[in-house]
Coordinates of C-alpha atoms in Angstrom, one line a residue:
M1 CA 184.4 145.4 89.6
S2 CA 188.1 145.2 90.3
V3 CA 190.1 148.3 91.4
L4 CA 192.1 148.1 88.2
R5 CA 189.0 148.0 86.0
H6 CA 187.4 150.8 88.0
R7 CA 190.4 153.0 87.5
T8 CA 190.6 152.2 83.8
W9 CA 186.9 153.2 83.4
I10 CA 187.5 156.5 85.2
G11 CA 190.4 157.2 82.9
I12 CA 188.4 156.5 79.8
L13 CA 185.5 158.7 81.2
V14 CA 187.8 161.6 81.8
L15 CA 189.3 161.2 78.3
A16 CA 185.9 161.0 76.7
L17 CA 184.7 164.1 78.5
A18 CA 187.8 166.0 77.4
L19 CA 187.4 164.9 73.7
A20 CA 183.7 166.0 73.9
G21 CA 184.9 169.5 74.4
L22 CA 183.8 170.0 78.0
A23 CA 187.0 171.9 78.9
A24 CA 190.0 170.6 80.7
L25 CA 188.8 168.5 83.5
P26 CA 190.4 167.6 86.9
T27 CA 190.7 164.1 88.2
P28 CA 187.6 162.7 89.8
A29 CA 187.8 162.0 93.5
H30 CA 187.3 158.6 95.0
A31 CA 183.8 157.6 96.1
A32 CA 183.1 158.5 99.7
P33 CA 180.6 157.0 102.3
A34 CA 177.0 157.8 101.9
V35 CA 175.8 161.3 102.9
C36 CA 172.8 161.6 105.2
A37 CA 170.9 164.8 105.8
L38 CA 167.1 164.9 105.6
A39 CA 167.5 161.4 104.0
C40 CA 170.4 159.3 103.1
D41 CA 171.9 158.8 99.7
T42 CA 170.2 156.2 97.5
L43 CA 166.6 157.3 98.4
D44 CA 164.1 156.2 95.7
P45 CA 163.0 159.2 93.5
S46 CA 159.4 158.1 94.0
K47 CA 159.7 159.5 97.5
A48 CA 160.8 163.0 96.4
R49 CA 158.7 165.8 97.7
Q50 CA 159.4 168.0 94.6
E51 CA 160.7 167.6 91.1
T52 CA 162.4 170.5 89.3
F53 CA 164.9 170.8 86.4
P54 CA 167.2 173.7 87.3
V55 CA 169.8 173.1 84.5
P56 CA 169.2 172.5 80.8
D57 CA 168.9 168.9 79.5
R58 CA 171.8 167.5 77.4
N59 CA 171.5 165.6 74.1
I60 CA 173.7 162.5 73.7
N61 CA 173.2 161.1 70.2
G62 CA 169.5 161.7 70.4
R63 CA 169.1 160.6 74.0
V64 CA 167.8 163.1 76.7
L65 CA 170.0 163.5 79.7
R66 CA 168.3 165.3 82.6
L67 CA 169.1 166.3 86.1
H68 CA 166.2 166.3 88.6
V69 CA 166.3 168.2 91.9
S70 CA 164.0 168.2 94.9
D71 CA 164.9 171.2 97.0
P72 CA 162.7 170.2 100.0
D73 CA 164.8 167.0 100.2
N74 CA 168.1 168.7 99.3
M75 CA 168.6 165.8 96.8
A76 CA 169.0 165.1 93.1
W77 CA 168.7 162.2 90.6
A78 CA 169.6 161.8 87.0
S79 CA 167.7 160.2 84.1
I80 CA 168.3 159.2 80.5
D81 CA 165.4 158.8 78.0
K82 CA 164.8 157.9 74.3
G83 CA 167.7 155.5 74.6
V84 CA 168.5 151.8 73.9
R85 CA 169.7 148.9 75.9
G86 CA 173.1 149.6 77.6
D87 CA 172.9 153.4 77.7
S88 CA 173.8 154.5 81.2
V89 CA 173.3 157.4 83.5
W90 CA 174.9 158.6 86.8
L91 CA 175.6 161.5 89.0
D92 CA 178.8 163.3 89.8
R93 CA 179.1 165.2 93.1
S94 CA 181.8 167.7 94.0
W95 CA 182.7 169.3 97.3
D96 CA 185.2 171.8 95.9
R97 CA 183.3 173.6 93.1
G98 CA 184.1 171.0 90.4
A99 CA 187.8 170.6 91.0
T100 CA 187.2 167.0 92.0
W101 CA 184.2 164.8 92.3
E102 CA 182.7 161.5 93.4
P103 CA 181.9 159.8 90.1
L104 CA 179.3 157.3 88.9
L105 CA 176.9 157.8 91.8
G106 CA 173.9 155.6 91.3
R107 CA 175.0 154.4 87.8
A108 CA 172.2 152.7 86.0
S109 CA 171.9 151.1 82.5
I110 CA 168.8 150.9 80.3
P111 CA 167.6 147.2 80.4
D112 CA 166.1 145.2 77.6
T113 CA 162.8 146.6 76.1
W114 CA 163.2 149.9 78.0
T115 CA 164.0 153.2 76.5
G116 CA 165.1 155.0 79.7
T117 CA 166.3 154.7 83.3
R118 CA 167.2 156.8 86.3
T119 CA 169.5 156.8 89.2
L120 CA 168.5 156.9 92.9
M121 CA 168.6 160.2 94.8
Y122 CA 171.7 161.7 96.3
N123 CA 172.2 164.6 98.6
V124 CA 173.4 167.8 97.0
S125 CA 175.0 169.2 100.2
D126 CA 176.2 167.6 103.5
P127 CA 175.1 169.8 106.4
V128 CA 176.2 167.2 108.9
G129 CA 179.7 167.3 107.5
H130 CA 179.6 171.1 106.9
R131 CA 180.2 170.7 103.2
R132 CA 178.4 172.4 100.4
G133 CA 178.2 170.4 97.2
W134 CA 177.6 170.7 93.5
I135 CA 176.0 167.9 91.6
R136 CA 175.4 167.1 87.8
A137 CA 173.9 164.3 85.7
C138 CA 176.2 162.4 83.3
G139 CA 175.3 159.8 80.7
D140 CA 177.0 157.4 78.2
A141 CA 175.3 156.7 74.9
G142 CA 178.1 156.2 72.5
A143 CA 179.6 159.3 74.0
V144 CA 179.9 160.7 77.5
T145 CA 178.2 164.0 78.3
C146 CA 177.3 165.8 81.5
T147 CA 174.8 168.6 82.4
D148 CA 175.9 171.8 84.1
W149 CA 176.6 171.6 87.8
V150 CA 173.5 172.7 89.8
Y151 CA 173.5 175.6 92.1
P152 CA 177.0 176.9 91.6
R153 CA 176.0 180.1 93.4
V154 CA 174.8 180.4 97.0
C155 CA 171.6 182.3 97.4
D156 CA 170.1 183.5 100.7
G157 CA 166.7 184.9 99.8
T158 CA 167.3 187.5 97.1
S159 CA 171.0 187.9 97.9
C160 CA 173.2 185.7 95.7
D161 CA 176.9 185.2 95.2
G162 CA 178.4 187.6 92.7
A163 CA 176.4 190.6 93.7
D164 CA 178.0 194.1 93.4
P165 CA 179.1 195.6 96.7
A166 CA 177.7 198.9 95.4
T167 CA 174.2 197.4 96.1
A168 CA 175.0 196.7 99.8
S169 CA 172.8 198.3 102.4
G170 CA 175.7 198.7 104.8
D171 CA 179.5 198.3 105.1
D172 CA 181.0 197.0 108.3
T173 CA 184.5 195.7 108.9
P174 CA 183.9 193.1 111.7
V175 CA 187.6 192.1 112.1
P176 CA 190.8 194.0 111.8
S177 CA 192.4 194.3 108.4
T178 CA 195.7 192.5 107.7
S179 CA 198.7 193.8 105.8
I180 CA 201.0 192.3 103.2
F181 CA 204.0 194.2 101.8
G182 CA 202.3 197.5 102.6
R183 CA 198.9 196.5 101.2
A184 CA 195.8 196.6 103.5
V185 CA 193.5 193.6 103.1
S186 CA 190.1 194.0 104.8
L187 CA 186.8 192.1 105.1
H188 CA 183.6 194.0 104.6
V189 CA 180.1 192.8 105.5
D190 CA 176.6 194.0 104.7
Q191 CA 175.2 192.9 108.1
R192 CA 171.6 193.2 107.0
S193 CA 171.8 190.7 104.1
G194 CA 174.7 188.6 105.5
M195 CA 176.8 189.3 102.3
A196 CA 180.5 189.8 102.4
W197 CA 183.3 191.1 100.2
G198 CA 187.1 191.7 100.3
V199 CA 189.1 194.8 99.6
I200 CA 192.8 195.4 98.9
E201 CA 194.2 198.9 99.1
G202 CA 197.5 200.7 98.9
G203 CA 198.9 198.4 96.3
G204 CA 199.6 198.2 92.6
A205 CA 198.8 196.3 89.4
G206 CA 198.7 192.5 89.7
D207 CA 197.9 192.5 93.4
E208 CA 195.0 190.1 94.2
I209 CA 192.1 190.0 96.6
W210 CA 189.7 187.1 97.3
L211 CA 187.3 185.6 99.9
D212 CA 187.4 182.2 101.6
R213 CA 184.1 180.8 102.8
S214 CA 183.9 178.0 105.4
W215 CA 180.9 176.1 106.7
D216 CA 182.7 174.7 109.8
A217 CA 183.9 177.9 111.5
G218 CA 187.2 178.1 109.5
A219 CA 188.3 174.5 109.9
S220 CA 188.1 173.9 106.2
W221 CA 187.0 175.7 103.1
P222 CA 187.2 173.5 99.9
E223 CA 184.0 174.9 98.4
G224 CA 184.8 178.4 99.3
S225 CA 188.5 178.9 98.4
S226 CA 189.4 182.0 96.4
L227 CA 185.9 183.3 95.8
G228 CA 185.7 186.3 93.6
R229 CA 189.5 186.4 93.1
R230 CA 190.4 189.6 91.4
G231 CA 193.6 191.5 90.4
V232 CA 194.3 195.2 90.7
A233 CA 194.2 196.8 87.3
S234 CA 197.1 198.7 85.7
G235 CA 197.2 202.2 87.1
A236 CA 195.0 201.4 90.1
S237 CA 196.0 200.9 93.7
S238 CA 192.9 199.0 95.0
T239 CA 190.1 196.6 94.0
R240 CA 187.4 194.5 95.7
T241 CA 185.7 191.2 95.1
A242 CA 182.0 190.7 94.4
M243 CA 179.8 189.9 97.4
F244 CA 179.2 186.4 98.6
A245 CA 176.6 184.9 100.9
T246 CA 177.2 183.4 104.3
R247 CA 174.0 181.3 104.6
D248 CA 172.8 178.6 102.3
P249 CA 169.2 177.8 103.3
R250 CA 168.7 175.5 100.3
G251 CA 171.6 173.4 101.4
L252 CA 170.6 173.6 105.1
L253 CA 173.9 175.3 105.9
Y254 CA 173.9 178.3 108.3
G255 CA 176.5 180.2 110.1
G256 CA 179.0 180.4 107.3
A257 CA 182.2 182.1 108.0
V258 CA 184.3 184.3 105.7
R259 CA 187.7 185.9 105.6
A260 CA 189.4 188.2 103.1
C261 CA 192.8 187.3 101.7
G262 CA 195.2 189.2 99.5
R263 CA 198.5 188.7 97.7
E264 CA 201.1 191.3 96.5
A265 CA 201.9 190.8 92.8
S266 CA 205.6 189.9 93.1
H267 CA 205.3 187.4 96.0
Q268 CA 203.5 184.1 96.2
E269 CA 202.5 184.2 99.8
G270 CA 199.3 185.8 100.9
S271 CA 197.7 187.1 104.1
C272 CA 194.2 186.7 105.4
T273 CA 192.0 188.4 108.0
A274 CA 190.4 186.5 110.8
W275 CA 187.3 184.6 110.1
A276 CA 184.0 186.3 110.8
R277 CA 180.2 185.7 110.6
P278 CA 177.8 188.5 109.9
A279 CA 175.3 189.6 112.5
P280 CA 172.0 190.9 110.9
T281 CA 170.7 191.2 114.4
R282 CA 172.2 190.0 117.7
A283 CA 169.6 187.2 118.2
R284 CA 169.7 186.1 114.5
A285 CA 173.5 185.9 114.6
A286 CA 173.3 183.7 117.7
A287 CA 170.6 181.5 116.1
D288 CA 172.7 181.0 112.9
A289 CA 175.7 179.9 115.0
L290 CA 173.6 177.6 117.1
L291 CA 172.1 175.9 113.9
A292 CA 175.6 175.3 112.6
S293 CA 175.9 172.6 115.4
Y294 CA 172.5 171.0 114.6
Q295 CA 172.8 167.4 113.6
T296 CA 170.5 167.4 110.6
N297 CA 170.3 163.6 110.0
E298 CA 169.5 162.7 113.6
G299 CA 167.5 165.9 114.4
W300 CA 169.2 167.1 117.6
W301 CA 172.2 168.7 119.0
P302 CA 174.5 165.8 120.0
S303 CA 175.2 164.6 122.5
S304 CA 172.8 165.9 125.2
W305 CA 169.2 164.8 125.4
W306 CA 167.3 167.3 127.6
N307 CA 169.7 170.1 126.5
S308 CA 168.5 169.5 122.9
A309 CA 164.9 170.1 124.0
V310 CA 166.0 173.4 125.6
A311 CA 168.0 174.4 122.6
L312 CA 165.0 173.7 120.3
T313 CA 162.8 175.8 122.6
S314 CA 165.3 178.7 122.3
V315 CA 165.1 178.4 118.5
I316 CA 161.3 178.4 118.6
D317 CA 161.3 181.4 120.9
F318 CA 163.6 183.3 118.6
A319 CA 161.3 182.5 115.6
E320 CA 158.2 183.6 117.5
R321 CA 159.7 186.8 118.8
S322 CA 161.5 187.8 115.6
G323 CA 158.9 186.7 113.0
R324 CA 161.6 184.8 111.0
H325 CA 160.9 181.4 109.6
D326 CA 164.4 180.3 108.7
Y327 CA 164.4 177.3 111.0
D328 CA 160.8 176.1 110.9
W329 CA 161.9 172.8 109.4
V330 CA 164.1 172.1 112.4
I331 CA 161.0 171.8 114.6
A332 CA 159.4 169.0 112.5
R333 CA 162.7 167.4 111.9
T334 CA 163.5 167.1 115.7
F335 CA 160.0 165.8 116.4
E336 CA 160.0 163.1 113.7
Q337 CA 163.5 161.8 114.3
N338 CA 163.3 161.6 118.1
R339 CA 159.9 160.4 119.3
G340 CA 160.8 156.8 118.8
V341 CA 162.7 154.3 121.0
F342 CA 166.4 154.5 121.6
P343 CA 168.6 152.2 123.7
A344 CA 170.7 153.6 126.5
G345 CA 173.7 155.4 125.2
V346 CA 172.2 156.5 121.9
R347 CA 170.3 159.7 122.9
S348 CA 170.9 159.6 126.6
S349 CA 172.7 157.5 129.2
D350 CA 169.1 156.3 129.9
A351 CA 167.0 154.4 127.4
I352 CA 164.4 156.6 125.6
E353 CA 161.2 154.6 125.6
G354 CA 159.2 156.5 123.0
H355 CA 157.5 159.9 123.2
F356 CA 160.7 161.4 124.6
I357 CA 160.2 159.6 127.9
S358 CA 162.9 158.1 130.1
R359 CA 163.5 157.3 133.8
A360 CA 164.6 160.9 134.3
I361 CA 161.3 162.7 134.8
D362 CA 162.6 166.2 134.3
D363 CA 164.3 165.2 131.0
A364 CA 160.9 164.1 129.6
A365 CA 159.3 167.3 131.0
W366 CA 161.8 169.6 129.1
W367 CA 160.6 168.0 125.9
A368 CA 157.0 168.7 126.8
V369 CA 157.9 172.3 127.2
A370 CA 159.5 172.3 123.7
W371 CA 156.4 170.8 122.1
I372 CA 154.1 173.3 123.8
A373 CA 156.3 176.1 122.3
A374 CA 156.1 174.3 119.0
Y375 CA 152.3 174.1 119.1
D376 CA 152.0 177.8 120.0
Y377 CA 154.3 178.7 117.1
T378 CA 153.0 176.3 114.4
G379 CA 149.4 175.5 115.5
E380 CA 150.0 171.9 114.7
R381 CA 148.0 169.7 117.1
R382 CA 150.5 166.8 117.1
Y383 CA 152.8 168.9 119.2
L384 CA 150.2 169.6 121.8
D385 CA 149.2 166.0 121.9
E386 CA 152.8 165.0 122.5
A387 CA 153.0 167.4 125.4
V388 CA 149.9 165.9 126.9
T389 CA 151.4 162.4 126.6
I390 CA 154.6 163.5 128.3
T391 CA 152.9 165.4 131.0
D392 CA 150.6 162.4 131.7
Y393 CA 153.8 160.5 132.3
V394 CA 155.2 163.1 134.6
H395 CA 152.0 163.2 136.6
Q396 CA 152.4 159.5 137.4
F397 CA 155.2 160.6 139.8
W398 CA 153.1 163.1 141.8
D399 CA 153.0 161.5 145.3
P400 CA 150.9 163.1 148.1
G401 CA 152.1 160.3 150.4
T402 CA 155.5 161.9 150.8
C403 CA 155.9 165.5 151.8
G404 CA 152.2 166.0 151.1
G405 CA 152.7 166.1 147.3
G406 CA 155.2 167.0 144.7
V407 CA 156.7 165.1 141.7
Y408 CA 159.8 162.9 142.0
W409 CA 162.8 163.6 140.0
D410 CA 163.4 160.0 138.9
R411 CA 161.5 156.8 138.4
E412 CA 163.2 155.3 141.5
R413 CA 161.4 158.0 143.5
T414 CA 164.6 159.1 145.4
Y415 CA 164.3 163.0 145.3
K416 CA 161.7 165.8 145.1
N417 CA 163.4 168.8 143.6
A418 CA 162.7 172.3 142.4
V419 CA 163.3 171.7 138.7
T420 CA 160.9 168.8 138.3
N421 CA 158.2 170.5 140.3
G422 CA 158.7 173.8 138.5
L423 CA 158.3 172.1 135.2
Y424 CA 155.2 170.2 136.4
L425 CA 153.6 173.4 137.6
W426 CA 154.4 175.2 134.3
L427 CA 153.2 172.3 132.2
T428 CA 149.9 171.7 134.0
T429 CA 149.1 175.4 133.8
S430 CA 150.1 175.5 130.1
L431 CA 147.9 172.5 129.2
H432 CA 145.0 174.0 131.0
Q433 CA 145.3 177.2 129.0
R434 CA 145.4 175.3 125.7
L435 CA 142.8 172.5 126.1
A436 CA 139.3 173.9 125.7
G437 CA 137.0 173.1 128.6
D438 CA 139.8 171.6 130.7
T439 CA 139.3 171.1 134.4
V440 CA 141.7 168.3 135.1
W441 CA 145.0 170.0 134.3
G442 CA 143.8 173.3 135.9
G443 CA 142.9 171.4 139.1
R444 CA 146.3 169.8 139.1
A445 CA 148.0 173.1 138.6
G446 CA 146.2 174.7 141.5
T447 CA 147.1 171.7 143.7
A448 CA 150.8 171.9 142.6
A449 CA 150.9 175.6 143.2
D450 CA 149.6 175.3 146.8
W451 CA 152.1 172.5 147.4
Y452 CA 155.0 174.4 145.9
L453 CA 154.3 177.5 148.0
A454 CA 154.1 175.4 151.2
S455 CA 157.0 173.1 150.4
G456 CA 159.7 175.3 151.8
M457 CA 161.8 175.2 148.6
I458 CA 161.5 179.0 148.4
N459 CA 163.8 180.3 151.2
S460 CA 163.4 183.4 153.3
A461 CA 165.4 185.5 150.8
G462 CA 162.9 184.6 148.0
L463 CA 165.4 182.2 146.3
V464 CA 164.7 178.7 145.2
N465 CA 167.0 176.0 146.6
D466 CA 167.6 172.8 144.7
G467 CA 165.1 170.6 146.5
L468 CA 163.9 168.8 149.7
T469 CA 165.5 166.5 152.2
R470 CA 164.1 163.1 152.9
G471 CA 162.5 164.8 155.9
C472 CA 160.7 167.2 153.6
A473 CA 162.7 170.3 154.5
N474 CA 164.5 172.8 152.2
N475 CA 167.9 171.1 151.6
G476 CA 169.8 174.4 151.4
Q477 CA 171.5 173.3 148.2
T478 CA 172.7 175.6 145.4
V479 CA 170.4 178.3 144.1
W480 CA 170.4 177.8 140.4
S481 CA 168.9 180.3 137.9
Y482 CA 166.8 177.8 136.1
N483 CA 164.9 176.8 139.2
Q484 CA 164.3 180.4 139.9
G485 CA 163.2 181.0 136.4
L486 CA 160.8 178.0 136.2
A487 CA 159.0 179.2 139.3
I488 CA 158.8 182.7 138.0
G489 CA 157.3 181.4 134.7
A490 CA 154.9 179.0 136.3
F491 CA 153.4 181.5 138.7
T492 CA 153.2 184.1 135.9
Q493 CA 151.2 181.7 133.8
L494 CA 149.0 180.7 136.8
W495 CA 148.2 184.4 137.2
R496 CA 147.4 184.7 133.5
S497 CA 145.0 181.7 133.9
T498 CA 143.3 182.6 137.1
G499 CA 143.8 186.3 137.7
N500 CA 144.8 185.4 141.3
G501 CA 147.1 188.2 142.5
R502 CA 149.0 186.0 144.9
Y503 CA 150.5 184.1 142.0
L504 CA 151.8 187.3 140.3
D505 CA 153.0 188.6 143.7
T506 CA 155.0 185.3 144.0
A507 CA 156.5 185.7 140.5
T508 CA 157.6 189.2 141.1
R509 CA 159.0 188.4 144.6
L510 CA 161.1 185.6 143.0
A511 CA 162.2 187.9 140.1
D512 CA 163.1 190.8 142.4
A513 CA 165.2 188.4 144.6
A514 CA 167.0 187.0 141.5
V515 CA 168.0 190.3 140.0
S516 CA 169.2 191.8 143.4
S517 CA 170.8 188.8 145.2
P518 CA 174.5 188.1 144.7
A519 CA 173.5 184.4 144.6
L520 CA 172.3 185.0 141.1
T521 CA 173.4 188.5 140.0
R522 CA 176.8 190.0 140.2
D523 CA 177.5 193.6 139.0
G524 CA 174.1 193.5 137.2
I525 CA 174.9 190.3 135.3
L526 CA 173.1 186.9 135.8
T527 CA 175.8 184.7 137.3
E528 CA 175.8 181.1 138.4
S529 CA 178.0 179.9 141.2
C530 CA 179.9 177.9 138.6
D531 CA 180.7 181.2 136.8
L532 CA 182.8 182.4 139.6
A533 CA 186.6 182.4 140.0
T534 CA 188.1 179.3 138.4
N535 CA 184.9 177.2 138.6
S536 CA 183.5 175.6 135.5
C537 CA 179.9 174.7 134.7
D538 CA 179.0 171.3 133.5
D539 CA 177.1 170.6 130.3
N540 CA 173.7 170.9 132.2
Q541 CA 174.6 174.1 134.1
K542 CA 175.6 175.8 130.8
Q543 CA 172.0 176.2 129.9
F544 CA 170.5 177.3 133.2
K545 CA 170.7 181.1 132.6
G546 CA 168.8 181.0 129.3
I547 CA 165.9 179.2 130.9
F548 CA 165.8 182.0 133.6
M549 CA 165.8 184.7 130.9
R550 CA 162.9 183.0 129.0
H551 CA 160.7 183.2 132.1
L552 CA 161.8 186.6 133.2
A553 CA 160.9 187.9 129.7
D554 CA 157.4 186.3 130.1
L555 CA 157.0 188.2 133.4
A556 CA 158.2 191.4 131.9
D557 CA 155.7 191.0 129.1
A558 CA 152.9 190.2 131.6
T559 CA 153.6 193.2 133.8
G560 CA 155.2 195.7 131.4
S561 CA 157.9 196.2 134.1
A562 CA 160.6 198.6 132.9
S563 CA 163.0 197.3 135.5
Y564 CA 162.8 193.7 134.2
R565 CA 163.2 194.9 130.7
T566 CA 166.2 196.9 131.7
Y567 CA 167.7 193.8 133.3
T568 CA 167.1 191.7 130.1
E569 CA 168.7 194.4 128.0
R570 CA 171.7 194.6 130.3
Q571 CA 172.3 190.8 129.9
A572 CA 172.1 191.1 126.1
D573 CA 174.4 194.1 126.0
S574 CA 177.0 192.3 128.1
I575 CA 176.8 189.1 126.1
W576 CA 177.3 191.0 122.9
A577 CA 180.1 193.3 124.1
K578 CA 182.1 190.9 126.4
D579 CA 181.0 187.3 125.6
R580 CA 181.2 187.0 121.8
D581 CA 184.0 186.3 119.3
S582 CA 184.1 187.2 115.6
L583 CA 182.2 184.0 114.8
N584 CA 179.3 185.1 117.1
R585 CA 180.1 182.2 119.4
L586 CA 178.7 183.0 122.9
G587 CA 180.3 181.7 126.1
Q588 CA 179.1 180.5 129.5
R589 CA 180.1 183.7 131.4
W590 CA 178.0 186.6 130.2
S591 CA 180.4 189.0 131.9
G592 CA 183.1 187.7 129.7
T593 CA 185.5 186.6 132.5
A594 CA 187.8 183.6 132.1
P595 CA 187.7 180.7 132.0
N596 CA 184.8 181.0 129.6
P597 CA 184.0 177.9 127.5
S598 CA 181.6 178.0 124.6
D599 CA 179.6 175.3 122.8
W600 CA 176.1 174.9 121.5
R601 CA 174.7 174.7 125.0
T602 CA 176.1 178.1 126.0
Q603 CA 175.0 179.4 122.6
A604 CA 171.4 178.3 123.1
S605 CA 171.4 179.8 126.6
A606 CA 172.7 183.2 125.4
L607 CA 170.3 183.1 122.4
E608 CA 167.4 183.1 125.0
A609 CA 168.8 186.2 126.6
L610 CA 169.3 188.0 123.2
T611 CA 165.8 187.0 122.2
A612 CA 164.3 188.2 125.5
A613 CA 165.8 191.7 124.8
E614 CA 164.0 191.9 121.5
H615 CA 160.7 193.3 122.5
P616 CA 157.6 191.9 120.7

């Protein structure tokens, strides 16, 4: 179809809709590229996991126009029935609450001898693009008619847009109010439910208050502009909006931000508060902000391969400890989208050869850790089987011919280091615990433990250096928290498996050294060497501290130690008080000192610390 004919058709469509009495309609938006979330636009409806009809059918000259929705897929399709040849059906999709829309999505016409047809499936929302959509079915059968838009309100559980603030269980003001011509405009949040509303006070008739809602941390808000806009009544000096949700689980949108805005009656300009995200709990707030960075279509946090495994583990740990199931779908999504083959540069600088395996032995091992956590949480055997496959691969690089044992860090066999061997020790022990009747992995764990203790990587201060020289001596390189944490966790688990007191003694010796040595703890706060002065941590180092906290929490649970629990609580308190902004973004430096970058890696690391402080 030519551009001219296409524009002519759109004009005719808008006119027909207006003449049909559907209210004054805005101009449709131009079609956009396909949206991909759990699936990409144009999926066949035969693959839908569910079929519901959330809006009423429409009648077009005796034809039945219907909107079909599959919530598990976050997709919809349209059908027309009881029709004749040439009748047509399509979807409209809007990203700004119906002000504009992508028209004629999947347009299909009834062929000869048929009495109906349907479109393909299209995504209702776009979590990758941080956009919440509306969608409706439209048809042409001698007249053009559309159904209602589906899901015009956001619902988070039983809390939905439009609720009365009088029903809120709490009233917090997470950011300072703003003023405009003597009026005070404030943002109010029910932290427990994640609902928000705006208030304007000290004004007069005609003043206005509203909320803006953004799914990309305040970068844009087309779907959430002017929510609940309300004017101050004659004789009053204040008013408030209804409440609006900040999470849309149905649309796979989490970590929504809100702000309150107001306008004085005699002026056009307005003023808004800062953006904020609610915090039902500290850990849940961190998890919501982390999931806002999850790439739903590809099933990972781009663009870091092993870091995504650790981030997923942090989400699973949060779910396990908190009892919440908000993100259970993320586990399966990550597994299914990433266990295949990827060329170098797609998921990692190395090729991924299937089953999360690459030339970097430790990278593969981090994924095995994630799948053991997933198995423990879900009980699905496929995750444990995957962990076995990965750990079998890691075991291939155990080499007793050099340094008497130990696993190499890379396929080229250039270096034996603490992280790979800490992972191997933890994995072999964990598989032994989970595989009924196992003797193989248990034997390997005992051998690895003896080697680790004799290797010299643990120095005289009880701290783990980075690895061994070619001469098989401690190389004296940087003490990193994740190496310390992996050793703590591995020896804790060995003690759980065997009851051998020397393993628990080792774990506590390592933990006591970490919490007392300035190499890892400054003024009571876990601190990497790259956290000091003007240093900066690279993308790998940003996640080290969270790994330490995961394993220290395990030791605290195993021993009931009050001092370890006090330490975990101190980290969480410092993160929350000094390392958090109004959007619950958590930085690299838990003491809050500058420079303090934040991204999803630092978010996942801090989430582990906040989770560790939530006692089971």
